[in-house]
């Protein structure tokens, strides 16, 4: 996937009217504690307009929290197929501007395996988007091993996205989860993925951690200390080394302090750009992009070129883009 000088946005979201209505009917009227009118009314035309203004060459579209499983496996399978077909249609209509991260009906493992195969092999998806927990089951849980094993076999790109966790009412003190809790939820999930062994059992999964890693970079040394106290083998792969294998996208509220923390676990070739549009409104997405220009000015001669080159390498090296998981004719990519 060659994108020239434009940015590649790996954290870009879409919605559909039917999806929003399905979520509301399932009780998700206020998404993750945000007001009802915060639901974004996404269109490809508005997204392309933002991309043109921001200098974004390609956006990898994904569904965000609250996901699509609202308690019924059959309904979730149907909604996943509807959502994935819609997104694939957007990519077909704009093959040079959009890519697709497929949605899976987890925690339904069998349904997710079937949808995963369909999205890679028939729709030509470029990766999948998974939530930090699905009905309370975290990404690295043994119950999800068949899905993780298949993603590992395909060396799939996986965008992690935080979502509301069980017990959020007490944790968030009534505030919207995206304000504070999402950053901790990301850390909990990635720490569990590492300490539970999934990161080492499935080393070919290309995991993208969102929002500059949340609070994760601040915890790496502390987690390693407790592993030592617990008697971990001296020749083990360290927490920092395992975290350094992941990719980290820069959506959120970047600052020099946050970047210094992220740099402690992520090398420059692991950084990717993310806007978080359309859940981050257009004017804020543009403002945060210019903030990155300021924050990263002293660290990188051209952070935009750096993250674009990283994205090109990430996706060009994926079997899903090289023809192993579906024909390039479905994707319309410049391979």
Tab-separated table of C-alpha atoms in Angstrom:
chain	number	residue	atom	x	y	z
A	1	UNK	CA	0.000	0.000	0.000
A	2	UNK	CA	1.765	3.124	-1.198
A	3	UNK	CA	0.283	6.415	-0.069
A	4	UNK	CA	2.853	8.964	-1.167
A	5	UNK	CA	3.225	11.985	1.109
A	6	UNK	CA	-0.202	11.863	2.715
A	7	UNK	CA	-0.935	10.512	6.176
A	8	UNK	CA	-2.332	7.063	6.820
A	9	UNK	CA	-5.000	7.217	9.522
A	10	UNK	CA	-5.230	3.836	11.264
A	11	UNK	CA	-7.788	4.987	13.847
A	12	UNK	CA	-10.791	6.244	11.889
A	13	UNK	CA	-14.389	5.300	12.593
A	14	UNK	CA	-17.671	5.106	10.742
A	15	UNK	CA	-21.270	4.532	11.757
A	16	UNK	CA	-24.458	3.712	9.929
A	17	UNK	CA	-27.989	4.763	10.789
A	18	UNK	CA	-29.097	1.153	11.244
A	19	UNK	CA	-26.145	0.414	13.512
A	20	UNK	CA	-26.902	3.390	15.751
A	21	UNK	CA	-30.541	2.390	15.977
A	22	UNK	CA	-29.551	-1.183	16.840
A	23	UNK	CA	-27.258	0.044	19.605
A	24	UNK	CA	-29.918	2.354	21.021
A	25	UNK	CA	-32.534	-0.401	20.932
A	26	UNK	CA	-30.136	-2.517	22.998
A	27	UNK	CA	-29.925	0.203	25.649
A	28	UNK	CA	-26.801	2.001	24.400
A	29	UNK	CA	-28.588	5.308	23.994
A	30	UNK	CA	-25.728	7.226	25.615
A	31	UNK	CA	-22.602	5.686	24.078
A	32	UNK	CA	-20.082	4.909	26.836
A	33	UNK	CA	-21.642	7.593	29.010
A	34	UNK	CA	-21.566	10.350	26.394
A	35	UNK	CA	-24.773	12.267	25.536
A	36	UNK	CA	-27.082	10.685	22.984
A	37	UNK	CA	-26.402	13.435	20.441
A	38	UNK	CA	-22.712	12.517	20.516
A	39	UNK	CA	-23.403	9.584	18.189
A	40	UNK	CA	-21.629	10.635	14.958
A	41	UNK	CA	-23.698	10.750	11.793
A	42	UNK	CA	-20.934	9.546	9.476
A	43	UNK	CA	-20.796	9.953	5.711
A	44	UNK	CA	-17.992	9.114	3.323
A	45	UNK	CA	-18.249	12.573	1.771
A	46	UNK	CA	-17.723	14.389	5.090
A	47	UNK	CA	-14.857	12.061	5.950
A	48	UNK	CA	-13.150	12.665	2.617
A	49	UNK	CA	-13.537	16.408	3.099
A	50	UNK	CA	-11.763	16.161	6.455
A	51	UNK	CA	-9.037	14.006	4.926
A	52	UNK	CA	-8.418	16.517	2.152
A	53	UNK	CA	-8.091	19.385	4.620
A	54	UNK	CA	-5.849	17.403	6.985
A	55	UNK	CA	-3.590	15.873	4.342
A	56	UNK	CA	-4.737	12.310	5.044
A	57	UNK	CA	-4.223	10.061	2.049
A	58	UNK	CA	-5.956	6.963	3.405
A	59	UNK	CA	-8.177	6.160	6.398
A	60	UNK	CA	-8.569	2.631	7.719
A	61	UNK	CA	-12.217	2.473	8.740
A	62	UNK	CA	-13.385	0.589	11.817
A	63	UNK	CA	-16.389	0.358	14.083
A	64	UNK	CA	-15.777	1.804	17.542
A	65	UNK	CA	-17.187	1.133	20.990
A	66	UNK	CA	-19.788	-0.071	21.970
A	67	UNK	CA	-19.211	-2.722	19.291
A	68	UNK	CA	-22.008	-4.808	17.851
A	69	UNK	CA	-22.751	-7.670	20.261
A	70	UNK	CA	-25.622	-6.669	22.516
A	71	UNK	CA	-26.374	-10.030	24.108
A	72	UNK	CA	-27.703	-12.161	21.245
A	73	UNK	CA	-25.291	-14.197	19.119
A	74	UNK	CA	-27.590	-14.436	16.108
A	75	UNK	CA	-28.325	-10.726	16.055
A	76	UNK	CA	-24.622	-9.934	16.452
A	77	UNK	CA	-23.687	-12.175	13.530
A	78	UNK	CA	-26.245	-10.490	11.306
A	79	UNK	CA	-25.177	-7.009	12.368
A	80	UNK	CA	-21.490	-7.862	11.851
A	81	UNK	CA	-22.175	-9.021	8.296
A	82	UNK	CA	-24.224	-5.897	7.578
A	83	UNK	CA	-21.530	-3.597	8.980
A	84	UNK	CA	-18.684	-5.369	7.188
A	85	UNK	CA	-20.505	-5.406	3.856
A	86	UNK	CA	-21.231	-1.700	4.209
A	87	UNK	CA	-17.601	-0.867	4.971
A	88	UNK	CA	-16.344	-3.020	2.111
A	89	UNK	CA	-18.696	-1.128	-0.193
A	90	UNK	CA	-17.217	2.191	0.936
A	91	UNK	CA	-13.734	0.853	0.185
A	92	UNK	CA	-14.817	-0.349	-3.257
A	93	UNK	CA	-16.261	3.090	-4.012
A	94	UNK	CA	-13.097	4.876	-2.828
A	95	UNK	CA	-10.303	2.314	-3.226
A	96	UNK	CA	-7.494	4.869	-3.013
A	97	UNK	CA	-8.781	6.587	0.124
A	98	UNK	CA	-10.235	3.998	2.512
A	99	UNK	CA	-9.290	0.626	3.963
A	100	UNK	CA	-11.224	-1.762	6.188
A	101	UNK	CA	-10.754	-3.141	9.677
A	102	UNK	CA	-13.453	-5.777	10.003
A	103	UNK	CA	-15.768	-6.146	13.000
A	104	UNK	CA	-16.311	-9.519	14.685
A	105	UNK	CA	-19.295	-10.670	16.793
A	106	UNK	CA	-17.236	-11.530	19.874
A	107	UNK	CA	-17.674	-13.033	22.438
A	108	UNK	CA	-19.285	-15.466	19.974
A	109	UNK	CA	-16.140	-17.380	18.971
A	110	UNK	CA	-17.660	-19.587	16.262
A	111	UNK	CA	-19.450	-16.659	14.686
A	112	UNK	CA	-16.267	-14.597	14.826
A	113	UNK	CA	-14.196	-17.281	13.108
A	114	UNK	CA	-16.729	-17.479	10.300
A	115	UNK	CA	-16.910	-13.699	9.918
A	116	UNK	CA	-13.141	-13.362	10.076
A	117	UNK	CA	-12.701	-15.808	7.191
A	118	UNK	CA	-15.418	-14.101	5.147
A	119	UNK	CA	-13.981	-10.630	5.684
A	120	UNK	CA	-10.414	-11.582	4.802
A	121	UNK	CA	-11.118	-14.058	2.015
A	122	UNK	CA	-14.175	-12.518	0.357
A	123	UNK	CA	-14.202	-8.838	1.294
A	124	UNK	CA	-10.423	-8.387	1.377
A	125	UNK	CA	-10.336	-6.671	4.773
A	126	UNK	CA	-6.962	-5.277	5.777
A	127	UNK	CA	-7.278	-6.218	9.442
A	128	UNK	CA	-9.756	-6.401	12.286
A	129	UNK	CA	-10.779	-4.076	15.095
A	130	UNK	CA	-11.238	-5.708	18.501
A	131	UNK	CA	-12.481	-4.162	21.717
A	132	UNK	CA	-10.579	-4.250	24.988
A	133	UNK	CA	-13.281	-6.517	26.350
A	134	UNK	CA	-16.267	-8.233	24.819
A	135	UNK	CA	-19.081	-8.703	27.336
A	136	UNK	CA	-16.449	-8.608	30.054
A	137	UNK	CA	-14.055	-11.082	28.419
A	138	UNK	CA	-10.664	-9.507	27.761
A	139	UNK	CA	-8.769	-9.834	24.509
A	140	UNK	CA	-6.124	-12.244	25.853
A	141	UNK	CA	-8.616	-14.551	27.599
A	142	UNK	CA	-8.201	-18.259	26.836
A	143	UNK	CA	-11.797	-18.365	25.608
A	144	UNK	CA	-10.732	-16.252	22.611
A	145	UNK	CA	-7.731	-18.417	21.722
A	146	UNK	CA	-9.269	-19.903	18.540
A	147	UNK	CA	-9.787	-16.381	17.181
A	148	UNK	CA	-6.333	-15.223	18.267
A	149	UNK	CA	-4.761	-18.335	16.740
A	150	UNK	CA	-6.413	-17.638	13.393
A	151	UNK	CA	-5.365	-13.988	13.498
A	152	UNK	CA	-1.837	-15.126	14.313
A	153	UNK	CA	-1.858	-17.605	11.423
A	154	UNK	CA	-2.778	-14.780	9.088
A	155	UNK	CA	-0.302	-12.353	10.707
A	156	UNK	CA	-3.287	-10.027	10.891
A	157	UNK	CA	-3.211	-6.348	11.761
A	158	UNK	CA	-5.428	-5.856	14.837
A	159	UNK	CA	-6.569	-2.454	16.013
A	160	UNK	CA	-7.369	-2.529	19.726
A	161	UNK	CA	-10.023	-0.124	20.939
A	162	UNK	CA	-11.139	0.510	24.523
A	163	UNK	CA	-14.732	0.064	25.560
A	164	UNK	CA	-16.733	0.246	28.750
A	165	UNK	CA	-15.776	-2.456	31.244
A	166	UNK	CA	-17.753	-4.231	33.933
A	167	UNK	CA	-17.996	-2.130	37.087
A	168	UNK	CA	-17.469	1.092	35.177
A	169	UNK	CA	-19.990	2.958	37.303
A	170	UNK	CA	-17.676	2.905	40.316
A	171	UNK	CA	-14.488	3.327	38.312
A	172	UNK	CA	-15.609	6.386	36.334
A	173	UNK	CA	-17.499	8.136	39.158
A	174	UNK	CA	-20.313	8.870	36.730
A	175	UNK	CA	-18.091	10.575	34.164
A	176	UNK	CA	-18.014	9.482	30.507
A	177	UNK	CA	-15.702	6.511	30.079
A	178	UNK	CA	-13.700	8.059	27.197
A	179	UNK	CA	-12.578	10.926	29.462
A	180	UNK	CA	-10.378	8.892	31.823
A	181	UNK	CA	-11.445	5.285	32.051
A	182	UNK	CA	-10.638	4.336	28.433
A	183	UNK	CA	-6.951	5.064	29.052
A	184	UNK	CA	-6.877	2.686	32.022
A	185	UNK	CA	-8.995	0.105	30.227
A	186	UNK	CA	-6.461	0.014	27.391
A	187	UNK	CA	-3.659	-0.570	29.895
A	188	UNK	CA	-5.564	-3.339	31.704
A	189	UNK	CA	-6.186	-5.198	28.475
A	190	UNK	CA	-2.652	-4.933	27.138
A	191	UNK	CA	-1.139	-5.888	30.505
A	192	UNK	CA	-3.423	-8.928	30.618
A	193	UNK	CA	-2.459	-9.780	27.018
A	194	UNK	CA	1.212	-9.682	28.034
A	195	UNK	CA	1.145	-11.267	31.499
A	196	UNK	CA	-1.347	-13.936	30.454
A	197	UNK	CA	1.066	-15.088	27.757
A	198	UNK	CA	-1.018	-14.260	24.679
A	199	UNK	CA	1.621	-11.838	23.374
A	200	UNK	CA	4.151	-14.669	23.255
A	201	UNK	CA	1.754	-17.414	22.132
A	202	UNK	CA	0.592	-15.304	19.186
A	203	UNK	CA	3.654	-13.296	18.143
A	204	UNK	CA	2.523	-12.746	14.554
A	205	UNK	CA	-0.514	-10.661	15.464
A	206	UNK	CA	0.296	-7.056	14.571
A	207	UNK	CA	-1.364	-5.247	17.448
A	208	UNK	CA	-2.031	-1.497	17.270
A	209	UNK	CA	-2.498	0.043	20.727
A	210	UNK	CA	-4.599	3.244	20.668
A	211	UNK	CA	-4.331	6.678	22.256
A	212	UNK	CA	-0.530	6.757	22.699
A	213	UNK	CA	-0.832	3.635	24.840
A	214	UNK	CA	-3.078	5.327	27.413
A	215	UNK	CA	-1.398	5.050	30.813
A	216	UNK	CA	0.447	1.893	29.749
A	217	UNK	CA	3.916	3.456	29.282
A	218	UNK	CA	3.841	4.689	32.887
A	219	UNK	CA	3.238	1.166	34.192
A	220	UNK	CA	5.816	-0.883	32.289
A	221	UNK	CA	8.612	-0.694	34.870
A	222	UNK	CA	6.234	-1.318	37.768
A	223	UNK	CA	4.797	-4.407	36.068
A	224	UNK	CA	8.307	-5.727	35.453
A	225	UNK	CA	9.182	-5.176	39.111
A	226	UNK	CA	6.228	-7.250	40.246
A	227	UNK	CA	7.164	-10.005	37.806
A	228	UNK	CA	10.584	-10.118	39.453
A	229	UNK	CA	9.050	-10.208	42.923
A	230	UNK	CA	6.857	-13.077	41.749
A	231	UNK	CA	9.976	-15.016	40.717
A	232	UNK	CA	9.863	-14.699	36.923
A	233	UNK	CA	12.749	-16.358	35.100
A	234	UNK	CA	15.791	-14.146	34.626
A	235	UNK	CA	16.036	-15.053	30.932
A	236	UNK	CA	12.415	-14.185	30.185
A	237	UNK	CA	11.364	-11.631	27.597
A	238	UNK	CA	10.834	-8.429	29.562
A	239	UNK	CA	7.603	-6.477	29.672
A	240	UNK	CA	9.294	-3.584	27.888
A	241	UNK	CA	10.474	-5.893	25.097
A	242	UNK	CA	6.993	-7.345	24.642
A	243	UNK	CA	5.392	-3.892	24.619
A	244	UNK	CA	7.990	-2.799	22.094
A	245	UNK	CA	6.651	-5.336	19.604
A	246	UNK	CA	3.313	-3.549	19.340
A	247	UNK	CA	2.387	-0.480	17.301
A	248	UNK	CA	1.076	2.695	18.910
A	249	UNK	CA	-1.147	5.269	17.267
A	250	UNK	CA	-1.189	8.919	18.248
A	251	UNK	CA	-4.896	9.769	18.552
A	252	UNK	CA	-5.892	11.560	21.718
A	253	UNK	CA	-4.482	14.642	23.400
A	254	UNK	CA	-0.755	14.442	22.689
A	255	UNK	CA	1.770	16.338	24.791
A	256	UNK	CA	5.542	16.255	25.165
A	257	UNK	CA	5.104	14.454	28.497
A	258	UNK	CA	2.959	11.748	26.901
A	259	UNK	CA	5.369	11.334	24.013
A	260	UNK	CA	8.330	11.021	26.394
A	261	UNK	CA	6.481	8.223	28.186
A	262	UNK	CA	5.533	6.502	24.928
A	263	UNK	CA	9.111	6.731	23.681
A	264	UNK	CA	10.186	4.641	26.677
A	265	UNK	CA	8.441	1.579	25.197
A	266	UNK	CA	7.974	2.335	21.482
A	267	UNK	CA	10.681	2.864	18.867
A	268	UNK	CA	10.017	5.412	16.100
A	269	UNK	CA	9.190	2.642	13.617
A	270	UNK	CA	6.243	1.621	15.831
A	271	UNK	CA	4.413	4.955	15.668
A	272	UNK	CA	1.281	5.425	13.560
A	273	UNK	CA	-1.123	8.290	13.026
A	274	UNK	CA	-4.725	8.180	14.188
A	275	UNK	CA	-7.429	10.846	14.154
A	276	UNK	CA	-10.257	9.046	16.000
A	277	UNK	CA	-12.687	10.783	13.618
A	278	UNK	CA	-15.726	10.671	13.529
A	279	UNK	CA	-16.058	10.136	17.288
A	280	UNK	CA	-13.588	12.990	17.618
A	281	UNK	CA	-15.425	15.861	15.896
A	282	UNK	CA	-13.858	17.382	12.810
A	283	UNK	CA	-12.648	20.633	14.388
A	284	UNK	CA	-10.991	18.769	17.254
A	285	UNK	CA	-9.377	16.269	14.900
A	286	UNK	CA	-7.804	19.121	12.932
A	287	UNK	CA	-6.666	20.865	16.133
A	288	UNK	CA	-5.070	17.677	17.500
A	289	UNK	CA	-3.294	17.081	14.199
A	290	UNK	CA	-1.670	20.513	14.445
A	291	UNK	CA	-0.834	19.772	18.077
A	292	UNK	CA	1.122	16.753	16.895
A	293	UNK	CA	3.011	19.013	14.495
A	294	UNK	CA	4.141	21.081	17.487
A	295	UNK	CA	4.735	18.257	19.961
A	296	UNK	CA	6.793	16.133	17.563
A	297	UNK	CA	8.710	18.972	15.900
A	298	UNK	CA	11.812	18.465	18.057
A	299	UNK	CA	11.779	14.672	17.878
A	300	UNK	CA	11.314	13.918	14.195
A	301	UNK	CA	12.244	15.857	11.080
A	302	UNK	CA	8.946	14.796	9.516
A	303	UNK	CA	6.665	12.762	11.761
A	304	UNK	CA	4.025	12.630	9.049
A	305	UNK	CA	6.398	10.920	6.616
A	306	UNK	CA	7.617	8.648	9.427
A	307	UNK	CA	4.168	7.382	10.418
A	308	UNK	CA	3.115	7.010	6.796
A	309	UNK	CA	6.208	4.935	6.027
A	310	UNK	CA	5.497	2.822	9.108
A	311	UNK	CA	1.913	2.227	7.972
A	312	UNK	CA	3.012	1.383	4.439
A	313	UNK	CA	5.482	-1.169	5.826
A	314	UNK	CA	2.929	-2.604	8.259
A	315	UNK	CA	0.263	-3.232	5.642
A	316	UNK	CA	2.546	-4.104	2.720
A	317	UNK	CA	4.086	-6.876	4.834
A	318	UNK	CA	0.707	-8.364	5.746
A	319	UNK	CA	-0.514	-11.549	4.019
A	320	UNK	CA	-3.947	-9.957	3.845
A	321	UNK	CA	-2.509	-7.435	1.395
A	322	UNK	CA	-0.086	-9.714	-0.417
A	323	UNK	CA	-2.768	-12.012	-1.781
A	324	UNK	CA	-2.706	-14.817	0.808
A	325	UNK	CA	-6.073	-13.833	2.200
A	326	UNK	CA	-8.145	-12.731	-0.728
A	327	UNK	CA	-7.727	-11.207	-4.124
A	328	UNK	CA	-6.400	-7.716	-4.652
A	329	UNK	CA	-9.262	-7.158	-7.026
A	330	UNK	CA	-11.586	-6.954	-4.000
A	331	UNK	CA	-9.450	-4.355	-2.292
A	332	UNK	CA	-8.613	-2.008	-5.122
A	333	UNK	CA	-5.220	-1.306	-3.543
A	334	UNK	CA	-2.057	-0.260	-5.319
A	335	UNK	CA	-0.103	-3.474	-4.647
